[in-house]
Amino acid sequence: MTTLMRRLLAEVSARHFPNPPATHAQVEAFEARVGWQLDDDLRAFYLHCDGATLFAPREKAPNYRILPLDEIERARVKMRHEDTDTHGPASWYTLLYLQDGDYILADVARQVDGRYPLLDAFHETFPDPAETQRIAASFSEFLERALASGDDFFWLNAG
């Protein structure tokens, strides 16, 4: 695990609302179910906590809810209720729920330095690739920027 991930996970535990960790067996069952392996950032996160909410507990409808392994699924199934290519690539998986039907996705067909890039999936324009933009090269980059955001959607304020 990188020093950055150690620091981020310590911050999640100290200041946010993590779920209990996933077991190695749960990670293996997840990977068998979805047909892809967690990258190093995601594996470290899920073995530390199987999902979390940032800035507010789940019952207060937080902006950032990192999904537990059993809630991660193909974005086109979750967002469009169809498992066909016309409803988005098969390689886009929900990773965070942002409220109002919006998600952050992991694109598991691509890796940058061994990590999956993360995409913004706005429910009204999904799965238009022009609107489903990459917002972080990795989960650790995303988490670092989210934790520093003060509960704002940092990629929307980047302009």
mmCIF file of C-alpha atoms in Angstrom:
data_model
loop_
_atom_site.group_PDB
_atom_site.id
_atom_site.type_symbol
_atom_site.label_atom_id
_atom_site.label_comp_id
_atom_site.label_asym_id
_atom_site.label_seq_id
_atom_site.Cartn_x
_atom_site.Cartn_y
_atom_site.Cartn_z
ATOM 1 C CA MET A 1 0.000 0.000 0.000
ATOM 2 C CA THR A 2 1.328 3.431 -0.881
ATOM 3 C CA THR A 3 2.074 6.093 1.705
ATOM 4 C CA LEU A 4 -0.659 8.221 0.137
ATOM 5 C CA MET A 5 -3.285 5.484 0.592
ATOM 6 C CA ARG A 6 -2.180 4.928 4.205
ATOM 7 C CA ARG A 7 -2.655 8.639 4.906
ATOM 8 C CA LEU A 8 -6.031 8.773 3.127
ATOM 9 C CA LEU A 9 -7.346 5.679 4.912
ATOM 10 C CA ALA A 10 -6.237 7.083 8.272
ATOM 11 C CA GLU A 11 -8.150 10.277 7.489
ATOM 12 C CA VAL A 12 -11.270 8.337 6.452
ATOM 13 C CA SER A 13 -11.138 6.420 9.743
ATOM 14 C CA ALA A 14 -10.470 9.488 11.893
ATOM 15 C CA ARG A 15 -12.845 12.042 10.355
ATOM 16 C CA HIS A 16 -15.444 10.251 8.255
ATOM 17 C CA PHE A 17 -17.816 7.286 8.427
ATOM 18 C CA PRO A 18 -16.221 4.029 7.259
ATOM 19 C CA ASN A 19 -17.964 0.660 7.186
ATOM 20 C CA PRO A 20 -16.199 -2.346 8.719
ATOM 21 C CA PRO A 21 -13.516 -3.840 6.454
ATOM 22 C CA ALA A 22 -14.240 -6.420 3.800
ATOM 23 C CA THR A 23 -12.592 -9.782 4.279
ATOM 24 C CA HIS A 24 -10.248 -11.327 1.743
ATOM 25 C CA ALA A 25 -13.026 -13.839 0.988
ATOM 26 C CA GLN A 26 -15.478 -10.996 0.277
ATOM 27 C CA VAL A 27 -12.970 -9.350 -2.070
ATOM 28 C CA GLU A 28 -12.425 -12.646 -3.893
ATOM 29 C CA ALA A 29 -16.202 -13.229 -4.165
ATOM 30 C CA PHE A 30 -16.661 -9.704 -5.524
ATOM 31 C CA GLU A 31 -13.920 -10.191 -8.133
ATOM 32 C CA ALA A 32 -15.446 -13.507 -9.202
ATOM 33 C CA ARG A 33 -18.895 -11.867 -9.502
ATOM 34 C CA VAL A 34 -17.783 -8.901 -11.611
ATOM 35 C CA GLY A 35 -15.012 -10.603 -13.601
ATOM 36 C CA TRP A 36 -12.259 -8.058 -12.884
ATOM 37 C CA GLN A 37 -9.778 -7.474 -10.081
ATOM 38 C CA LEU A 38 -9.600 -4.491 -7.782
ATOM 39 C CA ASP A 39 -6.547 -2.355 -8.424
ATOM 40 C CA ASP A 40 -4.118 -1.714 -5.557
ATOM 41 C CA ASP A 41 -5.889 1.487 -4.391
ATOM 42 C CA LEU A 42 -9.322 -0.117 -4.339
ATOM 43 C CA ARG A 43 -8.049 -3.327 -2.720
ATOM 44 C CA ALA A 44 -6.396 -1.315 0.076
ATOM 45 C CA PHE A 45 -9.568 0.712 0.572
ATOM 46 C CA TYR A 46 -11.948 -2.255 0.720
ATOM 47 C CA LEU A 47 -9.712 -4.256 3.039
ATOM 48 C CA HIS A 48 -9.687 -1.161 5.280
ATOM 49 C CA CYS A 49 -13.411 -0.401 4.995
ATOM 50 C CA ASP A 50 -16.132 -1.929 2.831
ATOM 51 C CA GLY A 51 -17.509 1.424 1.755
ATOM 52 C CA ALA A 52 -17.786 4.724 3.591
ATOM 53 C CA THR A 53 -19.562 8.022 3.642
ATOM 54 C CA LEU A 54 -17.546 11.201 3.665
ATOM 55 C CA PHE A 55 -18.389 14.308 5.701
ATOM 56 C CA ALA A 56 -21.747 12.992 7.014
ATOM 57 C CA PRO A 57 -23.223 9.674 8.149
ATOM 58 C CA ARG A 58 -25.317 7.754 5.633
ATOM 59 C CA GLU A 59 -28.615 8.601 7.336
ATOM 60 C CA LYS A 60 -27.934 12.284 6.629
ATOM 61 C CA ALA A 61 -27.690 11.636 2.858
ATOM 62 C CA PRO A 62 -24.027 12.526 2.331
ATOM 63 C CA ASN A 63 -22.751 13.839 -0.978
ATOM 64 C CA TYR A 64 -20.071 11.151 -1.145
ATOM 65 C CA ARG A 65 -21.056 7.539 -0.475
ATOM 66 C CA ILE A 66 -18.380 5.059 -1.477
ATOM 67 C CA LEU A 67 -20.323 1.900 -2.228
ATOM 68 C CA PRO A 68 -19.680 -1.362 -0.416
ATOM 69 C CA LEU A 69 -18.567 -4.237 -2.631
ATOM 70 C CA ASP A 70 -22.029 -5.808 -2.740
ATOM 71 C CA GLU A 71 -23.509 -2.606 -4.235
ATOM 72 C CA ILE A 72 -20.965 -2.121 -7.040
ATOM 73 C CA GLU A 73 -22.441 -3.058 -10.411
ATOM 74 C CA ARG A 74 -22.297 -2.195 -14.088
ATOM 75 C CA ALA A 75 -23.272 1.432 -14.494
ATOM 76 C CA ARG A 76 -25.579 0.708 -17.425
ATOM 77 C CA VAL A 77 -27.530 -1.774 -15.302
ATOM 78 C CA LYS A 78 -27.697 0.516 -12.262
ATOM 79 C CA MET A 79 -28.448 3.712 -14.176
ATOM 80 C CA ARG A 80 -30.402 2.494 -17.224
ATOM 81 C CA HIS A 81 -31.642 -0.938 -16.081
ATOM 82 C CA GLU A 82 -30.349 -2.516 -19.305
ATOM 83 C CA ASP A 83 -27.222 -4.596 -19.833
ATOM 84 C CA THR A 84 -26.677 -3.653 -23.479
ATOM 85 C CA ASP A 85 -23.992 -1.593 -25.219
ATOM 86 C CA THR A 86 -26.508 1.105 -26.192
ATOM 87 C CA HIS A 87 -26.789 1.903 -22.479
ATOM 88 C CA GLY A 88 -23.050 2.332 -21.868
ATOM 89 C CA PRO A 89 -19.833 0.326 -21.923
ATOM 90 C CA ALA A 90 -19.757 -2.959 -20.033
ATOM 91 C CA SER A 91 -16.507 -1.805 -18.388
ATOM 92 C CA TRP A 92 -18.015 1.125 -16.461
ATOM 93 C CA TYR A 93 -18.878 0.192 -12.847
ATOM 94 C CA THR A 94 -20.506 2.278 -10.126
ATOM 95 C CA LEU A 95 -18.118 3.104 -7.302
ATOM 96 C CA LEU A 96 -19.617 6.098 -5.489
ATOM 97 C CA TYR A 97 -23.178 7.323 -5.178
ATOM 98 C CA LEU A 98 -23.482 11.114 -5.203
ATOM 99 C CA GLN A 99 -27.243 11.572 -4.647
ATOM 100 C CA ASP A 100 -30.031 12.144 -7.169
ATOM 101 C CA GLY A 101 -29.014 9.189 -9.356
ATOM 102 C CA ASP A 102 -25.478 10.451 -10.058
ATOM 103 C CA TYR A 103 -22.415 8.224 -9.696
ATOM 104 C CA ILE A 104 -18.667 8.100 -9.953
ATOM 105 C CA LEU A 105 -17.587 5.163 -12.097
ATOM 106 C CA ALA A 106 -14.457 3.070 -12.405
ATOM 107 C CA ASP A 107 -13.530 2.280 -16.008
ATOM 108 C CA VAL A 108 -12.132 -1.221 -15.595
ATOM 109 C CA ALA A 109 -11.198 -1.549 -19.284
ATOM 110 C CA ARG A 110 -8.426 1.023 -18.881
ATOM 111 C CA GLN A 111 -5.612 1.344 -16.420
ATOM 112 C CA VAL A 112 -3.250 4.226 -15.833
ATOM 113 C CA ASP A 113 -0.128 3.045 -13.979
ATOM 114 C CA GLY A 114 -2.049 -0.050 -12.855
ATOM 115 C CA ARG A 115 -5.056 1.910 -11.544
ATOM 116 C CA TYR A 116 -8.532 2.444 -12.942
ATOM 117 C CA PRO A 117 -9.544 5.972 -13.947
ATOM 118 C CA LEU A 118 -12.709 7.420 -12.413
ATOM 119 C CA LEU A 119 -15.499 9.055 -14.392
ATOM 120 C CA ASP A 120 -18.363 11.413 -13.559
ATOM 121 C CA ALA A 121 -21.746 9.917 -14.503
ATOM 122 C CA PHE A 122 -24.545 12.502 -14.478
ATOM 123 C CA HIS A 123 -27.863 10.631 -14.650
ATOM 124 C CA GLU A 124 -29.439 12.977 -17.218
ATOM 125 C CA THR A 125 -26.677 12.610 -19.812
ATOM 126 C CA PHE A 126 -25.441 9.080 -19.084
ATOM 127 C CA PRO A 127 -24.018 7.223 -21.060
ATOM 128 C CA ASP A 128 -22.959 9.951 -23.500
ATOM 129 C CA PRO A 129 -19.138 9.576 -23.600
ATOM 130 C CA ALA A 130 -18.752 13.321 -24.179
ATOM 131 C CA GLU A 131 -20.529 13.935 -20.858
ATOM 132 C CA THR A 132 -19.019 11.017 -18.906
ATOM 133 C CA GLN A 133 -15.682 12.656 -18.303
ATOM 134 C CA ARG A 134 -12.608 11.318 -16.526
ATOM 135 C CA ILE A 135 -12.196 13.229 -13.275
ATOM 136 C CA ALA A 136 -9.329 11.298 -11.657
ATOM 137 C CA ALA A 137 -6.611 8.953 -12.863
ATOM 138 C CA SER A 138 -7.055 6.704 -9.814
ATOM 139 C CA PHE A 139 -9.120 6.113 -6.709
ATOM 140 C CA SER A 140 -6.355 7.547 -4.509
ATOM 141 C CA GLU A 141 -6.290 10.757 -6.559
ATOM 142 C CA PHE A 142 -10.074 10.985 -6.364
ATOM 143 C CA LEU A 143 -10.159 10.298 -2.622
ATOM 144 C CA GLU A 144 -7.425 12.837 -1.899
ATOM 145 C CA ARG A 145 -9.267 15.546 -3.817
ATOM 146 C CA ALA A 146 -12.656 14.594 -2.341
ATOM 147 C CA LEU A 147 -11.326 14.720 1.232
ATOM 148 C CA ALA A 148 -9.821 18.164 0.552
ATOM 149 C CA SER A 149 -13.027 19.449 -1.067
ATOM 150 C CA GLY A 150 -14.931 20.376 2.063
ATOM 151 C CA ASP A 151 -17.847 18.228 0.800
ATOM 152 C CA ASP A 152 -18.047 19.918 -2.615
ATOM 153 C CA PHE A 153 -17.886 18.056 -5.924
ATOM 154 C CA PHE A 154 -14.359 19.238 -6.758
ATOM 155 C CA TRP A 155 -14.536 18.392 -10.480
ATOM 156 C CA LEU A 156 -17.540 20.675 -10.967
ATOM 157 C CA ASN A 157 -15.677 23.620 -9.433
ATOM 158 C CA ALA A 158 -12.508 23.095 -11.465
ATOM 159 C CA GLY A 159 -13.516 25.589 -14.163
#
